[in-house]
Structures are given as C-alpha cells and as structure tokens.
XYZ file of C-alpha atoms in Angstrom:
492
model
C 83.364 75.342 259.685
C 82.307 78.850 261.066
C 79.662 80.719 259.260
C 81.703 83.393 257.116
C 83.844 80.044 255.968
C 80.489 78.547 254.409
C 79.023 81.809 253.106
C 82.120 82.116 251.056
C 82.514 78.735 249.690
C 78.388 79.163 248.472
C 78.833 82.321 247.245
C 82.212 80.805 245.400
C 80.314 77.892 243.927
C 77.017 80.512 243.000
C 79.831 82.217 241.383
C 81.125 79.293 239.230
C 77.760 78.328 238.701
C 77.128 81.673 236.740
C 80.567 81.717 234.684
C 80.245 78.428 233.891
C 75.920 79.031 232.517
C 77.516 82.223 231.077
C 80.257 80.417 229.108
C 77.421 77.499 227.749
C 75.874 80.075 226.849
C 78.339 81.943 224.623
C 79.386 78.708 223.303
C 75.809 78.089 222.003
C 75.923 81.334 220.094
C 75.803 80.827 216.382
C 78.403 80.932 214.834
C 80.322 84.053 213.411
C 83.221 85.606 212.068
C 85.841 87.074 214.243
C 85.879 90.216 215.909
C 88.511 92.386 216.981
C 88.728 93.440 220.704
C 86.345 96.404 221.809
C 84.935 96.915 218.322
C 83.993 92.897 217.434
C 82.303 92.906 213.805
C 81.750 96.688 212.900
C 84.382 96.964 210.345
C 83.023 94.043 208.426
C 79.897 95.671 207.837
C 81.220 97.954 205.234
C 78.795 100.552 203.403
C 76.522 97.982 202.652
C 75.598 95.754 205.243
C 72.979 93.853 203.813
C 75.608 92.770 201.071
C 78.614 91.986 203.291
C 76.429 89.837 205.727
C 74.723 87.819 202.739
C 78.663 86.761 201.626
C 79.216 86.242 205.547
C 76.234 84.073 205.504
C 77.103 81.883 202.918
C 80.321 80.695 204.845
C 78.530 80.532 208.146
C 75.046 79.679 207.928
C 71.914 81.501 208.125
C 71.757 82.192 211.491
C 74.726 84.122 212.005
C 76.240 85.803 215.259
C 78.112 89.052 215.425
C 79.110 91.461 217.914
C 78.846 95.209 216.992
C 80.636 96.775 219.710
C 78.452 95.595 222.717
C 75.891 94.782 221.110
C 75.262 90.974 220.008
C 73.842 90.436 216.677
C 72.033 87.558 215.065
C 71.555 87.866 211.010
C 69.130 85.612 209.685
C 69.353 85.229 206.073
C 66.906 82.251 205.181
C 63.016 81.871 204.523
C 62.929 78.894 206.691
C 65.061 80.724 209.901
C 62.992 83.848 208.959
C 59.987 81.411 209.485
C 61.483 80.300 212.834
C 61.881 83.766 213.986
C 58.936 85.837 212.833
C 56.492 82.994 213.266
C 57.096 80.339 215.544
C 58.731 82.426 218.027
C 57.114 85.264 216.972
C 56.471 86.424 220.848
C 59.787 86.197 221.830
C 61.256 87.960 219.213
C 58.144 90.692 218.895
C 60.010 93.942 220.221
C 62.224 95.950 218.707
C 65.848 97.342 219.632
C 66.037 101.159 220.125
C 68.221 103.038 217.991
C 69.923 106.310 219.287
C 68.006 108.276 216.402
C 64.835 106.633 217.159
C 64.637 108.512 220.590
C 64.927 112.130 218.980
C 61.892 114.124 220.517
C 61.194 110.780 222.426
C 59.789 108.867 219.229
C 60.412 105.891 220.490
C 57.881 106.201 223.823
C 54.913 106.874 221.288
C 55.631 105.447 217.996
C 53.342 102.136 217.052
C 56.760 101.023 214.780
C 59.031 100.699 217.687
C 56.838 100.984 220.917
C 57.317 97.291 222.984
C 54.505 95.366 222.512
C 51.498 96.060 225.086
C 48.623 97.754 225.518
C 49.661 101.335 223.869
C 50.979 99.518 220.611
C 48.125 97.175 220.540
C 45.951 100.536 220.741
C 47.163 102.137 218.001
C 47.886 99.107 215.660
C 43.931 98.710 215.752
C 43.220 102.264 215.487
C 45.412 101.911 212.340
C 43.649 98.915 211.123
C 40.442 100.280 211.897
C 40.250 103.530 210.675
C 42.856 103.330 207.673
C 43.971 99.828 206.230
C 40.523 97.727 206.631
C 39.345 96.821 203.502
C 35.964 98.895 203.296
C 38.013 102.293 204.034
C 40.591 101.370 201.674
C 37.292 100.748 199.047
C 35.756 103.538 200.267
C 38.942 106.185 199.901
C 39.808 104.755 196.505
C 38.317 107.586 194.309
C 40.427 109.810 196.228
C 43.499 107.391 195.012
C 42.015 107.799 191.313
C 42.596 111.379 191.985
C 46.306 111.696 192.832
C 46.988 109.045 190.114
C 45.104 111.504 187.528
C 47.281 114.130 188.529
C 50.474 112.246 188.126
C 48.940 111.328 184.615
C 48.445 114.969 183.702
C 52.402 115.584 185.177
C 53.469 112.500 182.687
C 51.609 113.940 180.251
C 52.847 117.591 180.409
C 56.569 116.419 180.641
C 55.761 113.878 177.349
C 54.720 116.823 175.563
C 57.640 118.586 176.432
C 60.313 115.966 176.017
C 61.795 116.610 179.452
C 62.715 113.997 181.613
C 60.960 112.940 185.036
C 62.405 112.268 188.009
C 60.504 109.142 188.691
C 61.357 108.784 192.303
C 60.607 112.680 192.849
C 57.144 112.482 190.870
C 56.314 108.728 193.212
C 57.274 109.968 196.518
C 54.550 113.543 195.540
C 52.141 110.949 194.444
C 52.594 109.172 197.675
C 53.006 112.225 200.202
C 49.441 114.043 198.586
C 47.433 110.789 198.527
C 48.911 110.108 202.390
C 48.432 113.679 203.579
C 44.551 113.580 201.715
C 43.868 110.613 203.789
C 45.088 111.757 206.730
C 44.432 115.325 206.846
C 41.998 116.132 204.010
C 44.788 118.144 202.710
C 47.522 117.882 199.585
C 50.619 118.821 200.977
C 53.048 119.537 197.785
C 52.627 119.930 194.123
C 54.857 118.297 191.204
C 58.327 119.575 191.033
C 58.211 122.231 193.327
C 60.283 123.411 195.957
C 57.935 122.415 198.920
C 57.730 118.759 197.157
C 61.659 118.258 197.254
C 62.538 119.872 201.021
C 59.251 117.300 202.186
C 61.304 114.456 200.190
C 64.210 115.738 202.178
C 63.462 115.664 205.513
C 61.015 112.167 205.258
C 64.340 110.548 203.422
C 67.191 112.083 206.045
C 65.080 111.080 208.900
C 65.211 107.440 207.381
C 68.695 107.503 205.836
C 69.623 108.241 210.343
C 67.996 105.660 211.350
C 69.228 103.179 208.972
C 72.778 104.708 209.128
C 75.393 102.355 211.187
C 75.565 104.432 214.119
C 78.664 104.296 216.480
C 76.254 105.031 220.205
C 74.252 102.214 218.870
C 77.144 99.417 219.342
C 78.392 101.479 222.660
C 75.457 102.965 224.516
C 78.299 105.034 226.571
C 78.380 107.036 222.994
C 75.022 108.128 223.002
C 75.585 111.106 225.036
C 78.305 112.196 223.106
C 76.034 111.539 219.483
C 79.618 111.277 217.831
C 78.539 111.456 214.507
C 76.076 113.679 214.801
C 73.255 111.496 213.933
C 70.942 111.859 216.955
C 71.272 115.965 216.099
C 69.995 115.472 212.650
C 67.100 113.551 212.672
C 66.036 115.794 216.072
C 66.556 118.452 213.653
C 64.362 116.436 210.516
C 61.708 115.223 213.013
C 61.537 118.741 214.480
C 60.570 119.904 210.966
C 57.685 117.690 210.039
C 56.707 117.957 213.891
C 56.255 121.876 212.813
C 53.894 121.045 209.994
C 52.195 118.076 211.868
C 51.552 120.432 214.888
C 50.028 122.996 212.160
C 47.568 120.592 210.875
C 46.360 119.612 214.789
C 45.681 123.164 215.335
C 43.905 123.950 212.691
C 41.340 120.685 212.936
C 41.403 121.526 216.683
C 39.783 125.421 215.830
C 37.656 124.008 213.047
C 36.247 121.084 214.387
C 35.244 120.213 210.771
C 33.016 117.391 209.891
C 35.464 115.946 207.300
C 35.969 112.491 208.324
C 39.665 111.964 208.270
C 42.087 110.202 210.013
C 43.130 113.326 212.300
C 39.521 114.440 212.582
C 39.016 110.624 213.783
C 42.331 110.279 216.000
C 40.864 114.244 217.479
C 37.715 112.963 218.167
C 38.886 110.044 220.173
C 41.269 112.533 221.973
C 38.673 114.597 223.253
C 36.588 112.099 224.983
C 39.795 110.642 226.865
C 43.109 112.321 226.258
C 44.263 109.563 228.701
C 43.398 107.044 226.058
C 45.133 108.920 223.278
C 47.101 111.859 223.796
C 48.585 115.018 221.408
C 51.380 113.295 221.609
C 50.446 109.816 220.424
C 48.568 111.687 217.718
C 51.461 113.375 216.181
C 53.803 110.635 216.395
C 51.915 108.042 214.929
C 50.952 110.543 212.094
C 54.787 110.985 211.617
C 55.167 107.349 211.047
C 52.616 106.855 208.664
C 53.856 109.492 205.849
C 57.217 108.271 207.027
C 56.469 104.759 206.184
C 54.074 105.363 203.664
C 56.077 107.688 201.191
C 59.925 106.801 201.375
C 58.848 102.786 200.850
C 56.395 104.167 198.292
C 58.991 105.987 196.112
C 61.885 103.737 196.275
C 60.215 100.492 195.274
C 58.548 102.696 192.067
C 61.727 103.897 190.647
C 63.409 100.871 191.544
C 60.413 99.272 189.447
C 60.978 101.400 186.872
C 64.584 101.232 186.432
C 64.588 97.343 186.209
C 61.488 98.019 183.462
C 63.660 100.384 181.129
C 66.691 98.269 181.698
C 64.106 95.049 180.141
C 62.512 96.779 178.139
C 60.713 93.494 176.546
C 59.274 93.323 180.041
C 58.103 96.580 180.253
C 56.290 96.244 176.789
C 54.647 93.179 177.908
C 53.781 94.507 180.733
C 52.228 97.615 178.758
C 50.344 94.932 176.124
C 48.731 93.270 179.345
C 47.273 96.710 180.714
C 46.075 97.729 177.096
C 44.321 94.423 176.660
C 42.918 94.555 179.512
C 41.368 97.908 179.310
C 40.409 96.659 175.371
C 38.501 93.756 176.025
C 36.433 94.907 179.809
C 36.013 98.147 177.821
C 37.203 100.453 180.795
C 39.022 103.610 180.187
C 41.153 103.299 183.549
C 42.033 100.495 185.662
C 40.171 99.960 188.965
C 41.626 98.364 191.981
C 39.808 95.376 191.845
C 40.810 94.583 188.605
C 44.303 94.217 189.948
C 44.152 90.502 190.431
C 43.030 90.460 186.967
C 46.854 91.398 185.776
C 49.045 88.383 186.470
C 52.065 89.899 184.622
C 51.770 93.279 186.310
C 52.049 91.055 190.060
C 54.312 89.313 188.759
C 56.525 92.373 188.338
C 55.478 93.892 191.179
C 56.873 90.703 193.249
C 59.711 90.232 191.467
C 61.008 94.196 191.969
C 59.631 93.207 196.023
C 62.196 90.338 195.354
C 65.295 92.304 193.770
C 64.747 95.405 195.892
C 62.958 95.091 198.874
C 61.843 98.656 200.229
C 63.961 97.399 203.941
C 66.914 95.125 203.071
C 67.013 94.412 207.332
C 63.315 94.634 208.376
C 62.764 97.032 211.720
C 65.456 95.520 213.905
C 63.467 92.464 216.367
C 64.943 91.976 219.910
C 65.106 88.900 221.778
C 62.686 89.121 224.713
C 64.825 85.830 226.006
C 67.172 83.265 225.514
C 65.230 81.199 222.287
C 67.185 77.918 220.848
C 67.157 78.431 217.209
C 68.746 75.594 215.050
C 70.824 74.446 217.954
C 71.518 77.262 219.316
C 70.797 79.942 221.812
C 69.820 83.509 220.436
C 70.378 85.117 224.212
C 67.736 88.050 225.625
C 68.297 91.399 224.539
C 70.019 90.429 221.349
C 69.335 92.484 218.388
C 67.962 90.677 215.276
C 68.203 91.411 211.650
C 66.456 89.529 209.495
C 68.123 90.181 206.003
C 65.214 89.743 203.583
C 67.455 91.504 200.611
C 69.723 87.985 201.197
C 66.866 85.381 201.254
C 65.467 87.116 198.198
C 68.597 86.502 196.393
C 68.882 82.876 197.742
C 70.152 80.615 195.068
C 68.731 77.824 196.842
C 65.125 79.113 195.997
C 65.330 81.406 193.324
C 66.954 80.639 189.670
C 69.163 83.024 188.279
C 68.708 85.367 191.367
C 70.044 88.637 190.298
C 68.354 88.693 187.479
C 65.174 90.613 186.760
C 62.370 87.649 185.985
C 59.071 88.449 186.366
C 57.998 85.314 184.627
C 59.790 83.370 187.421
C 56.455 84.041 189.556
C 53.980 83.399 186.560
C 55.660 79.831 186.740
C 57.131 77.451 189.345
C 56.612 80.457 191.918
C 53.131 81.619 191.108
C 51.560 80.660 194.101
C 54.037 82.998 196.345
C 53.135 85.996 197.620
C 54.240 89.100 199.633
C 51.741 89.086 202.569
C 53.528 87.747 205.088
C 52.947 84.124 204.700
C 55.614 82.655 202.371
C 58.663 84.017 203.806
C 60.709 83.199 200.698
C 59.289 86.780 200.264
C 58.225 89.408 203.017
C 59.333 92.796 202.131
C 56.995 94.030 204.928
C 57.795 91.653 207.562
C 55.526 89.299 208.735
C 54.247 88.394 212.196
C 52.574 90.688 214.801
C 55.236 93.144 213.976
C 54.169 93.131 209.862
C 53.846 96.719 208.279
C 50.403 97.359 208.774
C 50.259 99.817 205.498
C 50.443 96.791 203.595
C 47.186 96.969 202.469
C 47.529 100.693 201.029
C 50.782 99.902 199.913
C 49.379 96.739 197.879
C 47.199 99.266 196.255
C 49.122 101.694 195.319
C 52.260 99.975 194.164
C 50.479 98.327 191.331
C 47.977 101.541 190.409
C 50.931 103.580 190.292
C 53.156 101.174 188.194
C 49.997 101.071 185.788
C 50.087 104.727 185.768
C 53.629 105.339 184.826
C 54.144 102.748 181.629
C 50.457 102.001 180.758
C 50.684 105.328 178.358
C 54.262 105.678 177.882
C 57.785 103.958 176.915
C 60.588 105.445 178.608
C 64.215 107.097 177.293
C 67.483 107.942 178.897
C 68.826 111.054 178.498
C 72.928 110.532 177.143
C 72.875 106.739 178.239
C 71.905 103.270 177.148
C 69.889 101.415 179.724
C 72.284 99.390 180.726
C 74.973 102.027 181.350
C 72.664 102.591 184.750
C 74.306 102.723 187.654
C 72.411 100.300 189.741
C 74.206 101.411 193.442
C 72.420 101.606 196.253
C 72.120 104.148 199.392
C 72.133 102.130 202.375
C 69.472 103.008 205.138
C 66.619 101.036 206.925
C 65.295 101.362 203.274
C 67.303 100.982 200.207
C 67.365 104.117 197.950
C 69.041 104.129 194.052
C 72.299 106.262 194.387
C 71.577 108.187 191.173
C 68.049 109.149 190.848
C 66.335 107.674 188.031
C 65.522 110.224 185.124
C 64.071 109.633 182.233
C 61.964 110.962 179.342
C 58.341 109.605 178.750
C 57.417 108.814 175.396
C 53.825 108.644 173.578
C 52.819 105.206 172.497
C-alpha cells in the first residue's frame, strides 16, 4: 500500500471519527422542540419569550435545547439546574454571549457586564465593590439616599395636594437616576416631571429594550452587517447620547480636579497615575453601565411593586400598619436603613414582587466556555444560556398558588429564602461570579423607596378599578409594565 493510499484511508477514518463525536454529541443535546430548516426555534419564541419557553419547559424538561437560527440555545428553567449552572459549573458557564447591540461604540470590549472574564473584568468588578457597593460606602453615602427619598416625598406630597396622579415608574426611575448620578458624579441629573427626566428615561430604557429585543444578526451572525432591523443603529444612536453627557461630566472633573470624593473623581484619580491600568474609555463605559443597570431595574421592580400593592390593597395596608408601628413604638420620624431587617412584611413584599416580576426574566445571557454534562447531557462550547428565572419563580413545584401575589408565602414556609444569590428558588440578580454587583445598593433602595411611596399614602386609579389593570408586559433583558402605572396618592 503506497503512501497517498494510507494517507487517505487515515484521513477517511479521522474523518469518521469526527462525524461520528459530532453526531454523539448532538444526540446528547437536551432535548427540544422542533425546528424548521434555516430558522430552527425562532418563531416559537413569540413576543414573550420568557412565557413561551416556561410552557415549552413544562413538556420538555428544564434543561431545554433550541436552535435560534445558528445559534444553539439551552433554557434552564429550574432552581436546582439554575444551581447546576451558576454554581457548580459556575467557571464554565462564567462568560457571556455578545449581542449585535452590545457592540455599538464597542461596549462590549470595556463593559464589566459583558467583558469575558479576566483580568480587565476582575479589575473593574473590585473597583466596583470597592469604591461603591462595600458596606461602609453604602453606610457612609446613605444620608445622601435620605436626600433623594425626601425629595420624592415632597413630589408625593405636592401631587397629594393636588389630586393629580403620579407616574410611579417616571417619579422611581428620577429617584433612581439623581441618587445614581449624586454618587457617581456629585451631580443630580433631572428633576421630577420634567422634560430632561423623561428623554434620560428614554434613552436608558431604548438602549435596554435593544438589547433585550430578539434580534435577527444575533441567530445569523452573516446579518450583523446588514443590522436588518435596525437595532444595532439605535442603541449606537441611544449610547451615543448618554456617551455625550458622560463625556461632559469627565471634562469637567478633568478641569476642576475637585476634591469631592466621588466615584468619577475616584475612577480619574486612578486614571492619572496609569491610564494603562484604567483608561477614558473604561471610565465611561463602566459609568454607562451603572446608571444603566442601576435605574431601568430600579424603576420597573417599584411600579411593578406598586401595581401588585393597589391591586391587594389589604396588603398594601398591612404593609402601611407595619411601617407606622414601627416608626410608633422606636419613636423615629423616618425609617433608617438598618432598620430594614426590622420589617418582615415589607421583605416579604419586596421578595415576593422579586418573585412575580423579576427586574431580568433571562438573566445576562451565560456562554458555555466548553462542552459541560448537565443532567445527562452535553451543553456543547459556545452555546448560549438563558437561565429563565421569571419560570422558576413561577414553579408550581416550589411555590403555592404561583401567580398569585403572596407576600405572606415568605413570612411562612419560605421565610428563610432570600434574593442574594444563594437560594436559587429566587435570584433576580443572578448569582455566581457573574451576580449583579449593585445588589447591595439595589437592596437598599428597593425597600427605602417602597417605604417612601405607601408609608404616607393609599393609592387611586384614575377611571378604573384595580383590577381592570392591564398587567402586560414589554419584553426586553428587563421586563417593563406595557401601560405605565398612574395613580393618585391619597392622605392617610
């Protein structure tokens, strides 16, 4: 047998070798519904996929494969596979898959939310834990807090006397931006219900309603060029906008040199002893994806809390009785942050809205670093991963009566379970290395604000009954109420 002869049979068997690995492979995959040629699963996603996939979950199992265009999808829809993924494998599942709007103005080279885990990421994760969400600046920033919640009281107040109705989500999301943009920047960056407050709201919620949006050059990366719907245009266009403020700020700290001790003054000042360690660029990227993160979540969960509060509105006067008791018998004329774990009803509803409504129904899309055997079978590398939290949280299996709004469910048989990432029955903000790391601000705020809006006031519908609400959703990496909550506050 001459030489060419054998090279051919050996690269024949190599060959067969691979198809046949290939084809164990595929048949490993979970399992899935069937997709149509070229397009696999897309259609079944509908205009909310965090509903459709729960139902396609139920028939097959919570680790569920799909194939979006090229792309190849696993949906995991329990605690215990969320467990599997986000903890025990937590390495191999740790970085994230790109979207096409995520690269506008090259986001996703500098941005600590979608960067690949490494040295950069690591970098600014502790910068972030370090100079915002550890425990004695959170303490020592929480006057400033008191602040922005005073002047959402006065807005409340004003509008009360008034008898016009609030936008609740409007009047959160201003809460939210000012105490974020004070933080950051020493600065408040909108007043209530005016015109700067509602083009900020704007372009923060558009640049999250593109990246959540099913995108056609995600599932064929051929398409991305082409941007056929236009997505990778708008947020470019939304990113360039707060890039135009952001850029603003950095000048003007950069010419002042102030002695203010804020998060830009702190990111400048590490900036000017190494720009190699931290350049403009990380600097105004990672300050994009803080009031990104920190005032879209922010808003939607409040007026998502409210609206299940005024539906109930038994709940929302107990909830009101527990804050004035509270204040009654410690004698305190506000309520302080540490008194939070004080208020068992108020985390109870806190939870249970986490529960109902979590601010990301998918998480940040993980990717498969490499082939990882979950339950049997073989998640393969580069796989996206959605792990759909809105499903678990509606699991029958854990929660009784799941669609309904039960606080007391978490003063009871669940009152040990918490949102922090280590009972993954409930992790609105992840869990794992790739957690939000605002939770800590977010923890804070959530409940001071909630305190703020009914601890004064009962709430009433303009021309509808609360439960004539529509209840739809806007789908996006977070989940936004279709019809803006409005309602008037009321004296009690």
């Amino acid at each position: 047998m001459d030489f060419l002869t054998s090279s051919v049979i050996l690269a024949s068997i190599a060959w067969i070798c691979m198809l046949i690995s290939r084809a164990r492979k595929v048949s490993k995959l979970p399992p899935g519904p069937y997709g149509l040629p070229i397009i696999g699963n897309i259609l079944q996603l509908g205009p909310k996929p965090h509903h459709s996939l729960a139902k396609l979950s139920r028939k097959y199992g919570p680790v569920m494969s799909l194939k979006l265009g090229s792309i190849t999808t696993v949906v995991i829809s329990s605690a215990e596979t969320a467990k599997l993924v986000l903890q025990k494998h937590d390495s191999s599942f740790s970085n994230r898959t790109v979207l096409s709007a995520i690269t506008a103005l090259r986001h996703h080279e500098f941005s600590v939310g979608w960067l690949p885990v490494g040295n950069q990421w690591r970098k600014l994760r502790k910068i972030c834990k370090e100079q915002m969400f550890s425990a004695p600046r959170l303490d020592a920033s929480e006057g400033l807090r008191r602040e922005k919640l005073q002047k959402l009281q006065d807005y409340l107040a004003e509008r009360c006397e008034r008898g016009t109705a609030v936008d609740v989500g409007e009047a959160a999301f201003t809460t939210a931006l000012n105490l974020m943009s004070a933080s950051l920047f020493s600065a408040e960056f909108v007043q209530f219900g005016s015109e700067t407050s509602q083009e900020m709201k704007e372009a923060i919620s558009s640049v999250v309603k593109s990246i959540g949006r099913p995108n056609l050059a995600d599932y064929f990366p051929v398409l991305k060029a082409v941007d056929p719907q236009g997505i990778y245009k708008e947020t470019e266009l939304n990113v360039g906008r707060l890039f135009v403020k952001l850029d603003e700020i950095i000048d003007e700290k950069l010419r002042s040199r102030g002695e203010k001790r804020d998060l830009v003054e702190v990111l400048l000042e590490i900036h000017r002893r190494d720009e190699a360690q931290l350049s403009r660029d990380d600097i105004r990227h990672l300050l994009l994806d803080l009031l990104v993160a920190g005032t879209d979540t922010t808003s939607g969960t409040m007026e998502w809390a409210m609206t299940e509060l005024i539906r109930n509105p038994q709940k929302m006067v107990k909830l009101r009785n527990e804050i004035r008791s509270f204040m009654s018998e410690s004698g305190k004329q506000q309520i302080e942050e540490s008194d939070i774990s004080s208020l068992s009803y108020l985390q109870a509803v806190v939870k249970e809205n986490f529960r109902l409504h979590p601010a990301a129904p998918f998480l940040v899309p993980h990717k498969a670093n490499c082939d990882v055997e979950i339950n049997g079978y073989i998640i393969p590398k580069n796989a996206q991963i959605f792990v759909n939290v809105w499903a678990s949280g509606r699991d029958s299996k854990i929660w009784k009566n799941p669609d309904e709004f039960l606080p007391e469910r978490f003063l009871n048989e669940n009152d040990n379970i918490d949102f922090k990432g280590r009972d993954f029955e409930l992790i609105p903000f992840g869990s794992g290395r790739r957690m939000c790391p605002g939770l800590p601000l977010a923890d804070r705020m959530v409940h001071q604000m909630l305190v703020t809006f009914v601890g004064n006031y009962d709430w009433k519908l303009e021309n509808m009954k609360p439960e004539e609400m529509d209840m739809n959703e806007n789908f996006g990496i977070t989940l936004e109420k279709a019809i803006p909550l409005k309602a008037i506050p009321i004296k009690v």
